[in-house]
Tab-separated table of C-alpha atoms and ligand atoms in Angstrom:
chain	number	residue	atom	x	y	z
O	29	MET	CA	-19.442	49.723	63.238
O	30	SER	CA	-22.590	47.619	63.187
O	31	GLN	CA	-23.052	44.869	65.754
O	32	ALA	CA	-25.216	42.754	63.476
O	33	ALA	CA	-24.063	39.180	62.918
O	34	THR	CA	-25.424	38.867	59.397
O	35	LEU	CA	-25.830	41.180	56.481
O	36	VAL	CA	-28.044	40.673	53.445
O	37	LEU	CA	-27.142	42.595	50.299
O	38	ARG	CA	-28.579	42.668	46.830
O	39	ARG	CA	-26.357	40.617	44.534
O	40	PRO	CA	-23.846	43.245	43.416
O	41	ASP	CA	-22.284	44.435	40.173
O	42	ASP	CA	-18.625	45.002	39.456
O	43	PHE	CA	-18.225	47.532	36.659
O	44	HIS	CA	-14.529	46.879	35.996
O	45	VAL	CA	-12.881	43.449	36.016
O	46	HIS	CA	-10.100	41.642	34.205
O	47	LEU	CA	-10.926	37.987	33.539
O	48	ARG	CA	-7.988	37.336	31.175
O	49	GLN	CA	-8.066	34.569	28.586
O	50	ASP	CA	-7.173	31.007	27.546
O	51	ALA	CA	-6.298	28.683	30.448
O	52	ASP	CA	-6.748	31.457	33.051
O	53	LEU	CA	-10.228	32.595	32.093
O	54	GLY	CA	-12.254	29.824	33.708
O	55	ALA	CA	-10.849	30.190	37.211
O	56	TYR	CA	-10.999	34.002	37.249
O	57	ALA	CA	-14.561	34.044	35.876
O	58	ARG	CA	-15.709	31.491	38.454
O	59	GLU	CA	-14.093	33.504	41.232
O	60	ALA	CA	-16.040	36.599	40.114
O	61	SER	CA	-19.293	34.647	39.923
O	62	ARG	CA	-18.904	33.695	43.586
O	63	VAL	CA	-20.826	36.865	44.483
O	64	PHE	CA	-21.238	39.190	41.518
O	65	ALA	CA	-24.360	38.962	39.363
O	66	ARG	CA	-22.820	41.059	36.580
O	67	VAL	CA	-19.309	42.186	35.734
O	68	LEU	CA	-18.099	44.614	33.079
O	69	VAL	CA	-15.227	42.741	31.474
O	70	MET	CA	-12.173	44.671	30.278
O	71	PRO	CA	-10.859	44.058	26.759
O	72	ASN	CA	-7.073	44.380	27.183
O	73	LEU	CA	-6.304	40.847	26.054
O	74	VAL	CA	-3.659	39.747	23.561
O	75	PRO	CA	-4.980	40.164	20.910
O	76	PRO	CA	-7.467	42.734	22.241
O	77	ILE	CA	-11.263	42.577	22.074
O	78	LEU	CA	-11.772	44.891	19.109
O	79	GLU	CA	-14.429	43.459	16.817
O	80	ALA	CA	-17.961	42.133	17.149
O	81	ALA	CA	-16.748	38.564	16.674
O	82	ASP	CA	-14.232	39.003	19.531
O	83	VAL	CA	-16.995	40.194	21.851
O	84	ALA	CA	-19.284	37.288	20.975
O	85	LYS	CA	-16.538	34.691	21.415
O	86	TYR	CA	-15.218	36.134	24.675
O	87	ARG	CA	-18.727	36.425	26.085
O	88	SER	CA	-19.574	32.820	25.368
O	89	GLY	CA	-16.278	31.651	26.903
O	90	ILE	CA	-17.095	33.537	30.109
O	91	LEU	CA	-20.659	32.222	30.189
O	92	GLU	CA	-19.421	28.701	29.716
O	93	ALA	CA	-17.050	29.023	32.669
O	94	ALA	CA	-19.450	30.891	34.951
O	95	PRO	CA	-23.048	30.344	33.843
O	96	GLY	CA	-24.499	32.083	36.917
O	97	MET	CA	-22.948	35.474	36.133
O	98	GLU	CA	-23.799	37.884	33.331
O	99	PRO	CA	-20.733	39.253	31.570
O	100	LEU	CA	-21.225	42.830	30.397
O	101	MET	CA	-18.939	43.338	27.446
O	102	ALA	CA	-16.509	46.141	26.637
O	103	PHE	CA	-14.245	46.473	23.607
O	104	LYS	CA	-11.029	48.401	23.224
O	105	LEU	CA	-12.074	51.641	21.523
O	106	LEU	CA	-9.554	52.897	18.954
O	107	PRO	CA	-9.657	55.933	16.654
O	108	ARG	CA	-9.686	53.609	13.651
O	109	HIS	CA	-13.052	52.065	14.540
O	110	THR	CA	-15.795	52.931	12.047
O	111	PRO	CA	-19.431	53.694	12.916
O	112	ALA	CA	-20.383	50.436	11.182
O	113	GLN	CA	-17.979	48.483	13.388
O	114	LEU	CA	-19.367	50.201	16.471
O	115	ALA	CA	-22.892	49.225	15.439
O	116	ALA	CA	-21.758	45.615	14.984
O	117	LEU	CA	-20.047	45.655	18.381
O	118	LYS	CA	-23.252	46.888	19.971
O	119	ALA	CA	-25.261	44.213	18.148
O	120	ALA	CA	-22.827	41.578	19.460
O	121	GLY	CA	-23.625	42.649	23.027
O	122	ALA	CA	-21.041	45.320	23.870
O	123	ILE	CA	-22.274	48.079	26.173
O	124	ALA	CA	-19.038	50.069	26.421
O	125	GLY	CA	-15.834	50.980	24.621
O	126	LYS	CA	-12.715	51.253	26.758
O	127	VAL	CA	-10.128	53.888	25.983
O	128	TYR	CA	-6.537	53.186	26.974
O	129	PRO	CA	-3.952	55.936	26.720
O	130	GLU	CA	-0.756	54.639	25.161
O	131	GLY	CA	1.479	52.569	27.415
O	132	VAL	CA	-0.112	53.519	30.733
O	133	THR	CA	-1.029	49.979	31.783
O	134	THR	CA	-1.122	46.280	30.856
O	135	ASN	CA	-1.435	45.750	27.063
O	136	SER	CA	-2.039	49.395	26.162
O	137	GLU	CA	0.817	49.906	23.701
O	138	ASP	CA	-1.739	50.461	20.912
O	139	GLY	CA	-3.521	53.181	22.913
O	140	ILE	CA	-4.281	56.812	22.155
O	141	THR	CA	-2.180	59.797	23.145
O	142	ASP	CA	-5.109	62.217	23.505
O	143	LEU	CA	-8.809	61.624	24.149
O	144	ARG	CA	-9.648	64.052	21.372
O	145	GLN	CA	-8.557	61.327	18.948
O	146	ILE	CA	-11.877	59.596	19.512
O	147	TRP	CA	-14.005	62.706	19.050
O	148	PRO	CA	-14.888	61.805	15.430
O	149	LEU	CA	-16.589	58.676	16.793
O	150	MET	CA	-18.641	60.453	19.440
O	151	PRO	CA	-21.782	60.987	17.315
O	152	ALA	CA	-21.908	57.255	16.540
O	153	LEU	CA	-21.222	56.325	20.168
O	154	GLU	CA	-24.026	58.632	21.240
O	155	GLU	CA	-26.489	57.262	18.723
O	156	LEU	CA	-25.707	53.687	19.736
O	157	GLY	CA	-25.812	54.478	23.453
O	158	LEU	CA	-22.358	53.003	24.016
O	159	VAL	CA	-20.631	54.130	27.202
O	160	VAL	CA	-17.013	55.328	26.945
O	161	CYS	CA	-14.881	53.996	29.796
O	162	CYS	CA	-11.591	55.833	30.224
O	163	HIS	CA	-8.380	54.739	31.832
O	164	GLY	CA	-7.653	58.275	32.946
O	165	GLU	CA	-3.908	58.728	32.808
O	166	LYS	CA	-1.858	60.923	30.482
O	167	PRO	CA	1.022	59.081	28.804
O	168	GLY	CA	4.535	60.353	29.417
O	169	VAL	CA	3.681	62.336	32.552
O	170	PHE	CA	5.290	61.735	35.968
O	171	SER	CA	3.363	58.831	37.462
O	172	LEU	CA	1.824	60.649	40.442
O	173	ASP	CA	0.510	63.393	38.127
O	174	ARG	CA	-0.784	61.229	35.296
O	175	GLU	CA	-4.402	61.123	36.400
O	176	GLU	CA	-4.665	64.796	37.201
O	177	ARG	CA	-3.133	65.719	33.837
O	178	PHE	CA	-5.786	63.659	32.045
O	179	LEU	CA	-8.670	65.558	33.612
O	180	ASP	CA	-8.773	68.540	31.257
O	181	GLU	CA	-9.190	66.478	28.109
O	182	PHE	CA	-11.696	64.288	29.923
O	183	ALA	CA	-13.757	67.299	31.029
O	184	GLU	CA	-13.546	68.928	27.618
O	185	THR	CA	-14.812	65.713	26.016
O	186	ALA	CA	-17.657	65.320	28.498
O	187	GLN	CA	-18.779	68.921	28.025
O	188	ARG	CA	-18.561	68.872	24.263
O	189	PHE	CA	-20.561	65.621	24.003
O	190	PRO	CA	-23.173	65.735	26.769
O	191	GLY	CA	-25.131	62.940	25.082
O	192	VAL	CA	-22.280	60.442	25.517
O	193	ARG	CA	-21.880	58.746	28.896
O	194	LEU	CA	-18.282	58.671	30.130
O	195	VAL	CA	-16.829	56.742	33.052
O	196	LEU	CA	-13.513	57.759	34.570
O	197	GLU	CA	-12.246	54.376	35.703
O	198	HIS	CA	-10.560	53.567	39.023
O	199	VAL	CA	-10.195	57.170	40.190
O	200	SER	CA	-7.231	57.604	42.505
O	201	THR	CA	-7.032	61.320	43.315
O	202	ALA	CA	-9.028	63.992	45.109
O	203	ALA	CA	-8.708	66.065	41.922
O	204	ALA	CA	-10.517	63.411	39.882
O	205	VAL	CA	-13.274	63.105	42.478
O	206	SER	CA	-13.985	66.806	42.460
O	207	ARG	CA	-13.844	67.034	38.658
O	208	VAL	CA	-16.300	64.146	38.262
O	209	ARG	CA	-18.630	65.811	40.763
O	210	ALA	CA	-18.489	69.103	38.896
O	211	LEU	CA	-19.231	67.611	35.473
O	212	GLY	CA	-22.697	66.818	34.124
O	213	SER	CA	-24.869	63.771	34.591
O	214	ASN	CA	-23.216	62.078	31.591
O	215	VAL	CA	-20.119	61.520	33.761
O	216	ALA	CA	-19.463	58.936	36.476
O	217	ALA	CA	-16.469	57.185	38.044
O	218	THR	CA	-15.622	53.760	39.356
O	219	ILE	CA	-13.725	53.269	42.597
O	220	THR	CA	-11.786	50.126	43.513
O	221	LEU	CA	-11.596	48.433	46.892
O	222	HIS	CA	-7.828	48.858	47.104
O	223	HIS	CA	-7.870	52.584	46.314
O	224	LEU	CA	-10.294	52.992	49.239
O	225	GLU	CA	-7.693	51.474	51.524
O	226	ILE	CA	-4.084	51.899	50.481
O	227	THR	CA	-1.767	54.796	49.744
O	228	LEU	CA	1.586	54.943	48.003
O	229	ASP	CA	3.244	54.220	51.334
O	230	ASP	CA	1.596	50.800	51.453
O	231	VAL	CA	3.293	50.060	48.118
O	232	ILE	CA	6.756	51.590	48.567
O	233	GLY	CA	6.886	53.247	51.997
O	234	GLY	CA	8.527	50.251	53.657
O	235	ASN	CA	9.495	47.065	51.880
O	236	LEU	CA	8.306	46.959	48.277
O	237	LYS	CA	4.874	45.322	48.041
O	238	PRO	CA	4.534	44.183	44.440
O	239	HIS	CA	1.033	42.777	44.969
O	240	LEU	CA	-0.224	46.296	45.742
O	241	PHE	CA	1.368	47.773	42.627
O	242	CYS	CA	-1.321	48.865	40.189
O	243	LYS	CA	-2.195	51.557	37.662
O	244	PRO	CA	-3.110	54.165	38.571
O	245	ILE	CA	-0.714	53.885	41.494
O	246	ALA	CA	-2.237	54.502	44.955
O	247	LYS	CA	-1.582	58.098	46.013
O	248	ARG	CA	-1.670	60.314	49.123
O	249	PRO	CA	-3.752	59.839	52.274
O	250	SER	CA	-5.726	62.942	51.270
O	251	ASP	CA	-6.534	61.324	47.918
O	252	ARG	CA	-7.640	58.087	49.545
O	253	ASP	CA	-9.800	60.059	51.971
O	254	ALA	CA	-11.499	61.860	49.093
O	255	LEU	CA	-12.252	58.501	47.449
O	256	ARG	CA	-13.710	57.169	50.685
O	257	GLU	CA	-15.822	60.271	51.109
O	258	ALA	CA	-17.128	59.882	47.543
O	259	ALA	CA	-17.929	56.189	48.023
O	260	PHE	CA	-19.700	56.781	51.324
O	261	SER	CA	-21.490	59.936	50.182
O	262	GLY	CA	-24.405	58.335	48.369
O	263	ASP	CA	-23.571	60.338	45.242
O	264	PRO	CA	-24.732	58.133	42.318
O	265	LYS	CA	-21.795	59.299	40.189
O	266	PHE	CA	-19.505	56.964	42.152
O	267	PHE	CA	-19.898	53.207	42.036
O	268	PHE	CA	-17.911	50.030	42.402
O	269	GLY	CA	-15.453	48.713	39.851
O	270	SER	CA	-12.861	46.451	41.452
O	271	ASP	CA	-10.224	46.583	38.706
O	272	SER	CA	-9.392	43.120	39.974
O	273	ALA	CA	-6.379	42.376	37.772
O	274	PRO	CA	-4.764	38.974	38.325
O	275	HIS	CA	-1.167	38.356	37.307
O	276	HIS	CA	0.565	35.095	38.187
O	277	LYS	CA	2.823	35.299	41.245
O	278	GLY	CA	5.979	35.102	39.142
O	279	LYS	CA	4.868	38.047	36.986
O	280	LYS	CA	4.582	40.217	40.098
O	281	GLU	CA	7.587	39.025	42.079
O	282	CYS	CA	10.270	39.748	39.496
O	283	ALA	CA	12.498	42.486	38.091
O	284	ALA	CA	9.784	44.092	35.947
O	285	GLY	CA	6.519	43.323	37.687
O	286	CYS	CA	3.086	43.727	36.134
O	287	ALA	CA	0.582	46.254	37.484
O	288	GLY	CA	-2.592	44.871	39.010
O	289	VAL	CA	-4.178	43.948	42.330
O	290	TYR	CA	-6.129	40.687	42.462
O	291	SER	CA	-8.940	41.752	44.756
O	292	MET	CA	-11.695	39.467	43.497
O	293	PRO	CA	-11.228	36.767	46.181
O	294	VAL	CA	-12.021	39.384	48.864
O	295	ALA	CA	-13.912	42.027	46.895
O	296	LEU	CA	-17.287	42.041	48.599
O	297	GLU	CA	-15.948	41.005	52.010
O	298	GLY	CA	-13.441	43.866	51.791
O	299	LEU	CA	-16.093	46.409	50.805
O	300	VAL	CA	-18.297	45.326	53.699
O	301	ASP	CA	-15.343	45.720	56.043
O	302	VAL	CA	-14.428	49.196	54.757
O	303	PHE	CA	-18.013	50.484	54.847
O	304	ASP	CA	-18.679	48.850	58.221
O	305	ARG	CA	-15.586	50.276	59.901
O	306	ALA	CA	-16.536	53.717	58.618
O	307	GLY	CA	-20.103	53.347	59.925
O	308	HIS	CA	-21.600	53.507	56.420
O	309	LEU	CA	-22.938	50.007	55.810
O	310	ASP	CA	-26.251	51.570	54.878
O	311	ARG	CA	-24.574	53.063	51.780
O	312	LEU	CA	-23.013	49.861	50.467
O	313	ASP	CA	-25.974	48.445	48.531
O	314	ALA	CA	-26.264	51.652	46.521
O	315	PHE	CA	-22.519	51.780	45.818
O	316	CYS	CA	-22.256	48.231	44.530
O	317	SER	CA	-25.670	47.368	43.145
O	318	GLU	CA	-27.680	50.491	42.338
O	319	PHE	CA	-25.621	53.440	41.089
O	320	GLY	CA	-23.681	51.581	38.403
O	321	ALA	CA	-26.794	49.870	37.112
O	322	GLY	CA	-28.548	53.232	37.045
O	323	PHE	CA	-25.768	54.915	35.093
O	324	TYR	CA	-25.578	52.088	32.555
O	325	GLY	CA	-29.387	51.936	32.260
O	326	LEU	CA	-29.577	48.350	33.511
O	327	PRO	CA	-32.187	46.869	35.846
O	328	ARG	CA	-31.145	46.068	39.394
O	329	ASN	CA	-30.167	42.474	40.043
O	330	HIS	CA	-32.392	39.855	41.566
O	331	GLY	CA	-31.065	37.708	44.323
O	332	THR	CA	-29.160	38.300	47.520
O	333	VAL	CA	-25.841	37.535	49.072
O	334	THR	CA	-25.685	36.947	52.813
O	335	LEU	CA	-22.532	37.632	54.810
O	336	ARG	CA	-21.814	36.477	58.348
O	337	ARG	CA	-19.555	38.163	60.860
O	338	GLU	CA	-17.142	35.252	61.113
O	339	PRO	CA	-13.375	35.781	60.801
O	340	TRP	CA	-11.436	33.904	58.138
O	341	THR	CA	-7.935	34.103	56.758
O	342	VAL	CA	-7.374	35.022	53.131
O	343	PRO	CA	-5.329	32.313	51.343
O	344	ASP	CA	-1.737	33.091	50.380
O	345	ILE	CA	-2.464	32.143	46.788
O	346	VAL	CA	-5.587	31.694	44.655
O	347	ASP	CA	-5.287	30.106	41.213
O	348	GLY	CA	-1.595	30.974	41.024
O	349	VAL	CA	-2.125	34.607	42.055
O	350	VAL	CA	-1.429	36.320	45.375
O	351	PRO	CA	-4.745	37.932	46.306
O	352	TYR	CA	-5.323	41.310	47.909
O	353	ARG	CA	-5.063	41.028	51.698
O	354	ALA	CA	-3.332	37.607	51.443
O	355	LEU	CA	-2.966	35.951	54.851
O	356	GLU	CA	-4.912	38.731	56.568
O	357	GLN	CA	-7.980	38.163	58.689
O	358	MET	CA	-11.284	39.283	57.217
O	359	PRO	CA	-14.119	39.869	59.676
O	360	TRP	CA	-16.978	39.121	57.260
O	361	ARG	CA	-17.492	35.910	55.306
O	362	VAL	CA	-19.854	35.246	52.414
O	363	ALA	CA	-22.307	32.657	53.676
O	364	THR	CA	-24.978	32.116	51.041
O	365	LEU	CA	-26.004	33.273	47.623
O	366	ASP	CA	-29.678	33.188	46.762
O	367	HIS	CA	-30.329	33.812	43.094
O	368	SER	CA	-34.061	34.321	43.453
O	369	ALA	CA	-34.550	36.044	46.823
O	370	ASN	CA	-36.141	39.446	46.819
O	371	PRO	CA	-33.510	41.860	48.123
O	372	VAL	CA	-34.319	43.765	51.297
O	373	ASN	CA	-31.928	46.606	51.980
O	374	VAL	CA	-29.655	46.529	54.993
O	375	ALA	CA	-30.541	48.784	57.888
Y	8	LIG	O1	-3.181	47.816	37.635
Y	8	LIG	C1	-3.804	47.636	36.605
Y	8	LIG	N1	-3.861	46.422	36.007
Y	8	LIG	N2	-4.422	48.677	36.052
Y	8	LIG	C2	-5.001	48.585	34.855
Y	8	LIG	O2	-5.506	49.562	34.390
Y	8	LIG	C3	-4.962	47.324	34.079
Y	8	LIG	C4	-4.748	46.174	34.928
Y	8	LIG	C5	-4.345	44.919	34.177
Y	8	LIG	O3	-4.949	44.609	33.150
Y	8	LIG	O4	-3.431	44.246	34.624
Y	9	LIG	ZN1	-8.513	47.728	34.726
């Protein structure tokens, strides 16, 4: 653990967030803009972000709410998209298509049953340079095995189309980590803050903790340790995507609760804590502001965020949602954001 009292990081990226829509969008977008310079925004709205016009409208709504943050746009990629639609989506500002297997998470009822269903679109995706982001779980499989059972079709797709970049989102198993490592440079993975910390026992091992319930569900200690090793390793295939997924308190504390952890209110503070406790603070800048940008072919952000070692207590509720680590003490606090400072890496 470092003894330093302050920490200066490059303003980071979050390559997987849910900002929702309508009356909720403004607050969630502003919360993300508290520290993140760019966020890749997920398209699982109702109705979903499917067309160029949806991307343009959603993007301007986010920019209006949080002018200091650049929204990177993703659309829900379906087998019925045409190459012309994909070109229009790209022209409207989309950088990625998100694939949801059927029924595996929030608003995915219209999803695919097999990744091979999007193979006919791969030449167009390659030509346009659109990244394919995959929620990597196989529908209909026992929940603890869903991610692992998705890996073969993911690997087959990545190997057959080496010119298409694929991201396996929010990896939750040691099996996924080793498969991503073994695949080519067209493959990367995002890792969330909560999957670096919790296991299934934190969700159901004692009293039921609905605010830690998410998809993919947190797994074994050995899986979490593999994720931590990947995040700390300095391997550019692994970068930060929070999967911050707010659901109102009443939608979590009920008979059929929604999946999603609202980590945004503590995202960077939590990452600093995890990396610091593991003695790997020197790897954090790369994990949350270099590797993702590199994979997506984006420049690194300008500006810095300064954190101070100063304990604070996470609120019990933020904008109607119970945040990750609610009422817990966090050792690091975000002190200042400087949009123009020239980042100097932490020691
Ligand atoms: O837990 C999750 N919540 N996982 C996802 O993949 C989606 C997200 C949501 O949109 O609520
Ligand atoms: Zn997500």
